[in-house]
Short mmCIF file of C-alpha atoms in Angstrom, two decimals:
data_model
loop_
_atom_site.label_atom_id
_atom_site.label_comp_id
_atom_site.label_asym_id
_atom_site.label_seq_id
_atom_site.Cartn_x
_atom_site.Cartn_y
_atom_site.Cartn_z
CA UNK A 1 0.00 0.00 -0.05
CA UNK A 2 3.03 2.29 0.86
CA UNK A 3 4.84 1.78 -2.63
CA UNK A 4 1.40 2.20 -4.65
CA UNK A 5 0.83 5.93 -2.81
CA UNK A 6 4.44 6.73 -3.03
CA UNK A 7 4.65 5.75 -6.86
CA UNK A 8 1.19 7.97 -7.24
CA UNK A 9 2.82 10.88 -5.57
CA UNK A 10 4.08 13.82 -7.48
CA UNK A 11 8.05 15.09 -7.71
CA UNK A 12 8.95 12.79 -5.02
CA UNK A 13 12.63 12.92 -4.35
CA UNK A 14 15.04 12.01 -1.24
CA UNK A 15 17.25 15.12 0.26
CA UNK A 16 18.49 15.94 3.58
CA UNK A 17 16.97 18.66 5.76
CA UNK A 18 16.96 20.82 8.49
CA UNK A 19 15.37 19.43 11.86
CA UNK A 20 14.62 22.63 13.11
CA UNK A 21 12.28 23.43 9.41
CA UNK A 22 10.43 20.23 10.42
CA UNK A 23 6.72 20.82 11.82
CA UNK A 24 4.56 17.69 13.53
CA UNK A 25 1.93 16.39 10.87
CA UNK A 26 -1.89 17.27 11.84
CA UNK A 27 -2.25 13.42 10.98
CA UNK A 28 0.15 11.49 13.29
CA UNK A 29 -1.72 8.75 15.02
CA UNK A 30 0.86 8.78 17.78
CA UNK A 31 0.31 10.38 21.08
CA UNK A 32 2.78 8.89 23.51
CA UNK A 33 6.52 7.86 22.97
CA UNK A 34 7.92 5.33 25.87
CA UNK A 35 10.83 7.54 27.22
CA UNK A 36 13.00 4.39 27.45
CA UNK A 37 12.51 2.92 24.34
CA UNK A 38 13.31 6.66 22.88
CA UNK A 39 16.63 7.33 24.28
CA UNK A 40 17.51 3.27 23.48
CA UNK A 41 17.18 5.16 19.82
CA UNK A 42 18.81 8.02 20.65
CA UNK A 43 21.85 5.77 21.40
CA UNK A 44 21.70 3.73 18.02
CA UNK A 45 21.40 7.08 16.36
CA UNK A 46 24.46 8.85 17.65
CA UNK A 47 26.53 5.32 17.06
CA UNK A 48 25.44 4.68 13.38
CA UNK A 49 23.11 7.50 12.84
CA UNK A 50 19.20 7.28 11.21
CA UNK A 51 19.00 4.36 8.96
CA UNK A 52 16.04 5.00 7.67
CA UNK A 53 14.78 8.32 6.15
CA UNK A 54 11.72 9.55 7.44
CA UNK A 55 8.55 11.02 5.09
CA UNK A 56 7.44 14.51 4.70
CA UNK A 57 5.48 17.09 2.70
CA UNK A 58 6.29 20.27 1.74
CA UNK A 59 4.51 23.03 3.69
CA UNK A 60 5.00 26.96 3.71
CA UNK A 61 8.97 27.49 4.28
CA UNK A 62 8.64 24.30 6.43
CA UNK A 63 8.25 20.42 5.82
CA UNK A 64 5.34 18.51 7.33
CA UNK A 65 5.95 15.42 9.13
CA UNK A 66 4.41 12.38 7.62
CA UNK A 67 6.05 9.51 9.14
CA UNK A 68 9.00 9.07 11.29
CA UNK A 69 8.20 10.96 14.59
CA UNK A 70 10.53 8.96 17.22
CA UNK A 71 13.42 9.36 14.50
CA UNK A 72 12.74 13.40 14.35
CA UNK A 73 12.69 13.37 18.47
CA UNK A 74 15.58 11.12 18.62
CA UNK A 75 17.93 12.72 16.28
CA UNK A 76 16.96 16.15 18.17
CA UNK A 77 18.32 14.50 21.27
CA UNK A 78 21.25 13.01 20.00
CA UNK A 79 22.41 16.50 18.46
CA UNK A 80 21.60 16.26 14.97
CA UNK A 81 20.90 18.98 12.93
CA UNK A 82 19.60 17.59 9.47
CA UNK A 83 18.09 14.09 8.41
CA UNK A 84 17.70 12.23 5.55
CA UNK A 85 13.88 12.12 4.56
CA UNK A 86 11.53 11.00 1.70
CA UNK A 87 9.78 14.47 0.43
CA UNK A 88 6.23 13.60 -1.31
CA UNK A 89 3.27 15.72 -2.82
CA UNK A 90 0.89 14.17 -0.98
CA UNK A 91 -2.81 14.98 -0.16
CA UNK A 92 -4.35 15.31 2.81
CA UNK A 93 -5.93 11.69 2.85
CA UNK A 94 -2.70 10.26 1.46
CA UNK A 95 -0.50 11.71 4.24
CA UNK A 96 -3.44 10.11 7.05
CA UNK A 97 -3.08 6.86 5.39
CA UNK A 98 1.15 6.75 5.04
CA UNK A 99 1.63 8.03 8.30
CA UNK A 100 -0.91 5.59 9.82
CA UNK A 101 0.23 1.99 7.72
CA UNK A 102 4.21 3.06 8.29
CA UNK A 103 3.51 2.85 12.51
CA UNK A 104 1.24 0.06 12.12
CA UNK A 105 4.04 -1.85 9.95
CA UNK A 106 6.45 -0.77 12.21
CA UNK A 107 4.81 -1.84 15.16
CA UNK A 108 5.26 1.58 16.89
CA UNK A 109 1.25 2.10 18.08
CA UNK A 110 -0.75 1.02 21.10
CA UNK A 111 -3.88 -0.69 19.94
CA UNK A 112 -5.80 2.40 21.08
CA UNK A 113 -3.56 4.63 19.08
CA UNK A 114 -4.37 2.14 16.03
CA UNK A 115 -7.98 2.49 17.26
CA UNK A 116 -7.86 6.55 16.98
CA UNK A 117 -6.06 6.50 13.64
CA UNK A 118 -8.43 4.44 12.13
CA UNK A 119 -11.80 6.57 13.48
CA UNK A 120 -9.70 9.28 11.90
CA UNK A 121 -9.99 8.10 8.47
CA UNK A 122 -13.67 7.07 8.94
CA UNK A 123 -14.14 10.51 10.11
CA UNK A 124 -12.27 13.11 8.21
CA UNK A 125 -11.71 11.90 4.91
CA UNK A 126 -15.74 9.86 4.98
CA UNK A 127 -14.43 6.06 4.66
CA UNK A 128 -16.48 2.89 5.96
CA UNK A 129 -14.75 0.36 7.99
CA UNK A 130 -14.31 -1.81 4.93
CA UNK A 131 -12.46 0.35 2.91
CA UNK A 132 -10.27 1.44 6.01
CA UNK A 133 -9.74 -2.32 6.03
CA UNK A 134 -8.54 -2.86 2.47
CA UNK A 135 -6.19 0.45 2.86
CA UNK A 136 -4.82 -1.11 5.94
CA UNK A 137 -4.29 -4.57 4.78
CA UNK A 138 -6.59 -5.79 7.75
CA UNK A 139 -9.82 -7.67 8.37
CA UNK A 140 -13.01 -5.53 8.52
CA UNK A 141 -13.45 -7.56 12.09
CA UNK A 142 -10.10 -6.16 13.11
CA UNK A 143 -11.14 -2.78 12.40
CA UNK A 144 -14.66 -3.21 14.10
CA UNK A 145 -12.87 -4.50 17.04
CA UNK A 146 -10.05 -1.71 17.64
CA UNK A 147 -12.80 0.81 17.41
CA UNK A 148 -15.22 -0.56 19.72
CA UNK A 149 -12.38 0.43 22.54
CA UNK A 150 -13.39 3.93 21.76
CA UNK A 151 -16.45 3.68 23.58
CA UNK A 152 -13.86 3.51 26.62
CA UNK A 153 -13.88 6.64 28.45
CA UNK A 154 -10.63 8.83 28.20
CA UNK A 155 -10.10 8.29 31.82
CA UNK A 156 -10.46 4.82 31.11
CA UNK A 157 -8.10 4.81 27.88
CA UNK A 158 -5.68 6.73 30.11
CA UNK A 159 -5.30 3.99 32.81
CA UNK A 160 -5.27 1.37 30.52
CA UNK A 161 -2.35 3.24 28.98
CA UNK A 162 -0.41 3.47 31.92
CA UNK A 163 -1.03 0.17 33.57
CA UNK A 164 0.48 -1.43 29.99
CA UNK A 165 -2.79 -3.65 29.57
CA UNK A 166 -3.69 -5.74 26.36
CA UNK A 167 -6.04 -5.27 24.12
CA UNK A 168 -8.10 -8.45 25.70
CA UNK A 169 -8.06 -6.55 28.97
CA UNK A 170 -9.22 -3.71 27.14
CA UNK A 171 -12.50 -5.23 25.13
CA UNK A 172 -13.40 -7.72 28.28
CA UNK A 173 -13.80 -3.77 29.96
CA UNK A 174 -16.34 -2.92 27.31
CA UNK A 175 -18.98 -5.36 29.25
CA UNK A 176 -18.86 -2.85 32.08
CA UNK A 177 -22.19 -0.71 31.40
CA UNK A 178 -20.41 2.66 33.13
CA UNK A 179 -17.22 4.16 33.56
CA UNK A 180 -17.13 4.11 37.42
CA UNK A 181 -17.01 0.57 37.32
CA UNK A 182 -14.65 0.17 34.41
CA UNK A 183 -12.01 2.58 36.78
CA UNK A 184 -12.85 0.27 39.64
CA UNK A 185 -11.91 -2.91 37.45
CA UNK A 186 -8.88 -0.84 36.73
CA UNK A 187 -8.14 -0.13 40.40
CA UNK A 188 -8.19 -4.30 41.13
CA UNK A 189 -6.17 -4.54 38.14
CA UNK A 190 -3.25 -2.16 39.62
CA UNK A 191 -3.27 -3.95 42.50
CA UNK A 192 -3.29 -7.41 42.04
CA UNK A 193 -1.45 -10.12 40.00
CA UNK A 194 -3.86 -11.55 37.51
CA UNK A 195 -3.50 -13.50 34.08
CA UNK A 196 -6.03 -12.43 31.38
CA UNK A 197 -8.10 -15.16 31.44
CA UNK A 198 -8.82 -14.39 35.11
CA UNK A 199 -9.71 -10.84 34.47
CA UNK A 200 -12.05 -11.93 31.86
CA UNK A 201 -13.46 -14.42 34.12
CA UNK A 202 -13.97 -11.52 37.31
CA UNK A 203 -15.42 -8.92 34.26
CA UNK A 204 -17.87 -11.28 32.10
CA UNK A 205 -18.75 -14.51 34.27
CA UNK A 206 -19.27 -12.63 38.20
CA UNK A 207 -19.17 -8.91 37.83
CA UNK A 208 -21.30 -8.34 34.63
CA UNK A 209 -24.53 -6.23 34.69
CA UNK A 210 -26.53 -9.23 33.40
CA UNK A 211 -25.78 -11.30 36.59
CA UNK A 212 -26.95 -8.19 39.06
CA UNK A 213 -23.39 -8.32 40.82
CA UNK A 214 -22.02 -5.08 41.72
CA UNK A 215 -18.38 -5.08 40.53
CA UNK A 216 -17.01 -2.90 43.84
CA UNK A 217 -18.28 -5.58 46.09
CA UNK A 218 -17.16 -8.83 44.20
CA UNK A 219 -13.83 -7.31 43.98
CA UNK A 220 -13.71 -6.82 47.45
CA UNK A 221 -14.70 -10.03 48.02
CA UNK A 222 -12.18 -11.67 45.66
CA UNK A 223 -9.72 -9.95 47.84
CA UNK A 224 -10.65 -11.34 50.92
CA UNK A 225 -10.74 -14.62 48.89
CA UNK A 226 -6.97 -14.28 47.80
CA UNK A 227 -5.59 -13.37 51.30
CA UNK A 228 -7.54 -16.43 53.43
CA UNK A 229 -4.87 -19.08 51.73
CA UNK A 230 -1.88 -16.76 51.89
CA UNK A 231 -2.49 -16.17 55.65
CA UNK A 232 -2.69 -20.03 56.41
CA UNK A 233 0.42 -20.26 54.97
CA UNK A 234 2.00 -17.52 56.31
CA UNK A 235 1.46 -18.83 59.71
CA UNK A 236 4.16 -21.22 59.08
CA UNK A 237 6.32 -18.62 57.95
CA UNK A 238 6.10 -16.12 61.03
CA UNK A 239 6.51 -19.24 63.58
CA UNK A 240 9.79 -19.76 61.78
CA UNK A 241 10.77 -15.78 62.37
CA UNK A 242 9.64 -16.34 65.73
CA UNK A 243 12.10 -18.57 66.75
CA UNK A 244 14.72 -17.20 64.50
CA UNK A 245 14.20 -13.46 66.49
CA UNK A 246 14.37 -15.50 69.67
CA UNK A 247 17.76 -17.39 68.70
CA UNK A 248 18.95 -13.31 68.14
CA UNK A 249 17.73 -12.24 71.00
CA UNK A 250 19.51 -14.59 72.71
CA UNK A 251 22.79 -13.85 71.28
CA UNK A 252 21.92 -10.25 72.45
CA UNK A 253 20.36 -8.61 70.17
CA UNK A 254 17.99 -6.17 70.82
CA UNK A 255 15.08 -7.54 68.15
CA UNK A 256 11.92 -7.27 68.04
CA UNK A 257 9.19 -8.81 65.61
CA UNK A 258 5.63 -7.22 64.91
CA UNK A 259 2.92 -8.20 62.46
CA UNK A 260 -0.36 -6.81 61.70
CA UNK A 261 -3.09 -8.35 59.24
CA UNK A 262 -4.65 -5.39 57.27
CA UNK A 263 -7.63 -5.75 54.72
CA UNK A 264 -5.11 -5.93 52.00
CA UNK A 265 -2.87 -8.19 53.17
CA UNK A 266 -0.16 -8.73 56.30
CA UNK A 267 2.50 -6.54 57.26
CA UNK A 268 5.46 -7.95 59.07
CA UNK A 269 8.22 -5.49 60.83
CA UNK A 270 11.62 -7.05 62.24
CA UNK A 271 13.05 -3.81 64.43
CA UNK A 272 16.74 -4.46 65.66
CA UNK A 273 18.02 -1.87 68.04
CA UNK A 274 21.29 -1.66 69.63
CA UNK A 275 22.95 -4.75 70.38
CA UNK A 276 22.20 -5.38 74.55
CA UNK A 277 25.08 -5.09 76.93
CA UNK A 278 26.51 -7.17 79.56
CA UNK A 279 24.43 -10.20 81.74
CA UNK A 280 22.96 -11.89 78.22
CA UNK A 281 23.85 -15.60 78.43
CA UNK A 282 23.92 -17.25 75.20
CA UNK A 283 22.25 -20.69 75.06
#
């Protein structure tokens, strides 16, 4: 698809252009860049340079970036003054398509960013889901499933991105009918280790509105269920700690073992003071 658009573009050429003449394109689908990945790219550019040219189109006394935002940002941080670019005369629609396709092919986009990009093509250029699928080289069902994720409210999407949840996690949230329930589920996800299957079971089978369950109440119940077997195993662990502390106390150390049960777990503190002085016998 990219080759078709490039071949159709007028006056295409490759040239080295100043980085300070580049403006970020209005059709860029990316809205977040991982800091660690960006730093790794900066180091790579410092060592071997930019291996693949960016794509731009000419504007008023500048170039509008179509594809290659990470390379541009990393090049600036690496101290470069210019960068190799493919300069194409593209229409708005072609620019949006190239930006989205290039990022998808390079696997640069979060699945929510992909959904935003697909929605942008539909709204701005009046394309159908079928047409978007054909242009992207994807199935129509893939496009439809991505677009459904945009039904999630912005705070929910931001939390999904922050927690680095998968697309399956996000799709499961759609079964909850309101934003508050979705945020409550995400709060549980933030505090608990779980598999995707466990997550889907929690939401679909036990916490869906159809079953008349309250997700907040259900989550609290699950927390208690998870704590009980852990506490049972910890009793043996605490007994072992207490024996160890008594040995240290008999050796002359001022040691105390403190433990307190909370709703979300067990807090254990071993407090070690100064060594006790004369008169203490060891066994």
